[in-house]
Structures are given as structure tokens and as C-alpha cells.
Amino acid sequence: MKKKTFGTALPTEPVKPRGILAEHEAVETAPAKPSKGKKRQGGRPPIDPAERTSEKITLNLTPAEKAIINEKTGGRGVAAYLRQALRDAGVFNS
């Protein structure tokens, strides 16, 4: 007797739907609960637009100058180091 596989099986009746969705229709059409207002998202509060650091400055340095600055940063970013150096020098004081 030859083993039946999907390719050798004789066609049968198509599968009839069981109506599962019709039984649960009342649950699916239940009205949504009214919201209790706007939900607040966690995280940091937004920065005031006047205090944002959005202005860009380009600075050209020699490789030796850049190496000196990279040594002095101590693992911090170069921009953060230079910004703090300018603050310490009193450049931003009015």
C-alpha cells in the first residue's frame, strides 16, 4: 500500500468554517472604556528653546593641536571640553 502524502492524497471536501469569530463577536464589539485624560509620558522634561545648543561652529586645527586637546579631554567629548573651557575663560559672560 502506498503512503498518502499531500501530493498523492485524493481531493476531499473543503474545510467548513467553525464560526469561532461569530461566537466572540460580542466581546469584540464591546465599547472602549473612556480615557481619564491625557496620559503623561515619563522621561526628561523638554529644554527651553532659548537654552538649546543648536548653533554650530567649525574649528580647523592642526593634527598636533587636536592631539593636545584629545589628551586634555580625559575621555569627554571635545565639544564639551571646549565649551567648558570657554565658560571658564569668561567668554560667555555679558
PDB file of C-alpha atoms in Angstrom:
ATOM      1  CA  MET A   1       0.000   0.000   0.000  1.00  0.00           C
ATOM      2  CA  LYS A   2       1.360   3.364  -0.989  1.00  0.00           C
ATOM      3  CA  LYS A   3       1.677   6.007   1.740  1.00  0.00           C
ATOM      4  CA  LYS A   4      -0.596   9.015   1.266  1.00  0.00           C
ATOM      5  CA  THR A   5       1.068  12.403   1.141  1.00  0.00           C
ATOM      6  CA  PHE A   6      -0.289  15.786   0.217  1.00  0.00           C
ATOM      7  CA  GLY A   7       0.654  15.229  -3.386  1.00  0.00           C
ATOM      8  CA  THR A   8      -0.911  11.761  -3.642  1.00  0.00           C
ATOM      9  CA  ALA A   9      -3.991  12.230  -1.421  1.00  0.00           C
ATOM     10  CA  LEU A  10      -7.342  12.299  -3.114  1.00  0.00           C
ATOM     11  CA  PRO A  11      -9.176  15.608  -3.026  1.00  0.00           C
ATOM     12  CA  THR A  12     -11.643  15.865  -0.158  1.00  0.00           C
ATOM     13  CA  GLU A  13     -14.357  18.284   0.835  1.00  0.00           C
ATOM     14  CA  PRO A  14     -13.163  21.767   1.602  1.00  0.00           C
ATOM     15  CA  VAL A  15     -12.912  22.593   5.289  1.00  0.00           C
ATOM     16  CA  LYS A  16     -16.009  24.338   6.596  1.00  0.00           C
ATOM     17  CA  PRO A  17     -15.576  27.325   8.889  1.00  0.00           C
ATOM     18  CA  ARG A  18     -16.446  26.622  12.504  1.00  0.00           C
ATOM     19  CA  GLY A  19     -17.809  30.065  13.301  1.00  0.00           C
ATOM     20  CA  ILE A  20     -15.326  30.886  16.038  1.00  0.00           C
ATOM     21  CA  LEU A  21     -15.395  34.597  15.308  1.00  0.00           C
ATOM     22  CA  ALA A  22     -19.185  34.727  15.368  1.00  0.00           C
ATOM     23  CA  GLU A  23     -19.230  33.312  18.911  1.00  0.00           C
ATOM     24  CA  HIS A  24     -16.895  36.018  20.213  1.00  0.00           C
ATOM     25  CA  GLU A  25     -18.431  38.905  18.296  1.00  0.00           C
ATOM     26  CA  ALA A  26     -19.990  40.418  21.421  1.00  0.00           C
ATOM     27  CA  VAL A  27     -16.587  40.672  23.067  1.00  0.00           C
ATOM     28  CA  GLU A  28     -15.015  42.299  20.020  1.00  0.00           C
ATOM     29  CA  THR A  29     -17.706  44.955  19.664  1.00  0.00           C
ATOM     30  CA  ALA A  30     -17.660  45.992  23.337  1.00  0.00           C
ATOM     31  CA  PRO A  31     -17.359  49.764  23.734  1.00  0.00           C
ATOM     32  CA  ALA A  32     -13.966  51.123  24.720  1.00  0.00           C
ATOM     33  CA  LYS A  33     -13.528  52.479  28.219  1.00  0.00           C
ATOM     34  CA  PRO A  34     -13.448  56.265  28.345  1.00  0.00           C
ATOM     35  CA  SER A  35      -9.975  57.641  28.943  1.00  0.00           C
ATOM     36  CA  LYS A  36      -9.241  59.521  32.145  1.00  0.00           C
ATOM     37  CA  GLY A  37      -7.446  62.309  30.343  1.00  0.00           C
ATOM     38  CA  LYS A  38      -4.105  62.743  28.653  1.00  0.00           C
ATOM     39  CA  LYS A  39      -1.524  60.277  29.927  1.00  0.00           C
ATOM     40  CA  ARG A  40       1.806  61.808  30.763  1.00  0.00           C
ATOM     41  CA  GLN A  41       4.865  60.160  29.353  1.00  0.00           C
ATOM     42  CA  GLY A  42       7.916  59.741  31.530  1.00  0.00           C
ATOM     43  CA  GLY A  43      11.372  60.964  30.756  1.00  0.00           C
ATOM     44  CA  ARG A  44      13.243  64.207  30.800  1.00  0.00           C
ATOM     45  CA  PRO A  45      11.318  67.477  30.511  1.00  0.00           C
ATOM     46  CA  PRO A  46      11.924  69.390  27.268  1.00  0.00           C
ATOM     47  CA  ILE A  47      14.680  72.005  27.180  1.00  0.00           C
ATOM     48  CA  ASP A  48      13.686  75.643  26.767  1.00  0.00           C
ATOM     49  CA  PRO A  49      14.337  76.702  23.136  1.00  0.00           C
ATOM     50  CA  ALA A  50      16.489  79.648  24.289  1.00  0.00           C
ATOM     51  CA  GLU A  51      18.830  77.281  26.170  1.00  0.00           C
ATOM     52  CA  ARG A  52      19.230  74.629  23.456  1.00  0.00           C
ATOM     53  CA  THR A  53      22.639  74.203  21.926  1.00  0.00           C
ATOM     54  CA  SER A  54      21.697  74.267  18.267  1.00  0.00           C
ATOM     55  CA  GLU A  55      24.276  76.654  16.779  1.00  0.00           C
ATOM     56  CA  LYS A  56      27.280  75.054  15.052  1.00  0.00           C
ATOM     57  CA  ILE A  57      30.866  76.318  14.937  1.00  0.00           C
ATOM     58  CA  THR A  58      33.583  74.769  12.773  1.00  0.00           C
ATOM     59  CA  LEU A  59      37.155  74.937  14.009  1.00  0.00           C
ATOM     60  CA  ASN A  60      40.195  73.947  11.936  1.00  0.00           C
ATOM     61  CA  LEU A  61      43.165  72.621  13.919  1.00  0.00           C
ATOM     62  CA  THR A  62      46.498  71.092  13.085  1.00  0.00           C
ATOM     63  CA  PRO A  63      46.955  67.400  13.940  1.00  0.00           C
ATOM     64  CA  ALA A  64      49.284  68.383  16.803  1.00  0.00           C
ATOM     65  CA  GLU A  65      46.720  70.795  18.272  1.00  0.00           C
ATOM     66  CA  LYS A  66      43.987  68.184  18.031  1.00  0.00           C
ATOM     67  CA  ALA A  67      46.199  65.600  19.747  1.00  0.00           C
ATOM     68  CA  ILE A  68      46.798  68.019  22.645  1.00  0.00           C
ATOM     69  CA  ILE A  69      43.074  68.685  23.027  1.00  0.00           C
ATOM     70  CA  ASN A  70      42.282  64.951  22.868  1.00  0.00           C
ATOM     71  CA  GLU A  71      44.792  64.351  25.702  1.00  0.00           C
ATOM     72  CA  LYS A  72      43.272  67.100  27.843  1.00  0.00           C
ATOM     73  CA  THR A  73      39.656  65.975  27.389  1.00  0.00           C
ATOM     74  CA  GLY A  74      40.177  62.925  29.592  1.00  0.00           C
ATOM     75  CA  GLY A  75      37.589  60.777  27.832  1.00  0.00           C
ATOM     76  CA  ARG A  76      34.982  63.539  27.486  1.00  0.00           C
ATOM     77  CA  GLY A  77      33.828  64.829  24.154  1.00  0.00           C
ATOM     78  CA  VAL A  78      35.944  67.516  22.527  1.00  0.00           C
ATOM     79  CA  ALA A  79      32.961  69.857  22.106  1.00  0.00           C
ATOM     80  CA  ALA A  80      32.004  69.567  25.792  1.00  0.00           C
ATOM     81  CA  TYR A  81      35.619  70.233  26.817  1.00  0.00           C
ATOM     82  CA  LEU A  82      35.940  73.306  24.596  1.00  0.00           C
ATOM     83  CA  ARG A  83      32.544  74.660  25.723  1.00  0.00           C
ATOM     84  CA  GLN A  84      33.605  74.366  29.380  1.00  0.00           C
ATOM     85  CA  ALA A  85      36.980  75.967  28.615  1.00  0.00           C
ATOM     86  CA  LEU A  86      35.191  78.932  27.028  1.00  0.00           C
ATOM     87  CA  ARG A  87      32.898  79.245  30.071  1.00  0.00           C
ATOM     88  CA  ASP A  88      35.896  79.125  32.421  1.00  0.00           C
ATOM     89  CA  ALA A  89      37.627  81.846  30.374  1.00  0.00           C
ATOM     90  CA  GLY A  90      34.576  84.108  30.773  1.00  0.00           C
ATOM     91  CA  VAL A  91      33.758  84.264  27.083  1.00  0.00           C
ATOM     92  CA  PHE A  92      30.010  83.805  27.666  1.00  0.00           C
ATOM     93  CA  ASN A  93      29.724  86.414  30.463  1.00  0.00           C
ATOM     94  CA  SER A  94      27.937  89.536  29.286  1.00  0.00           C
TER      95      SER A  94
END
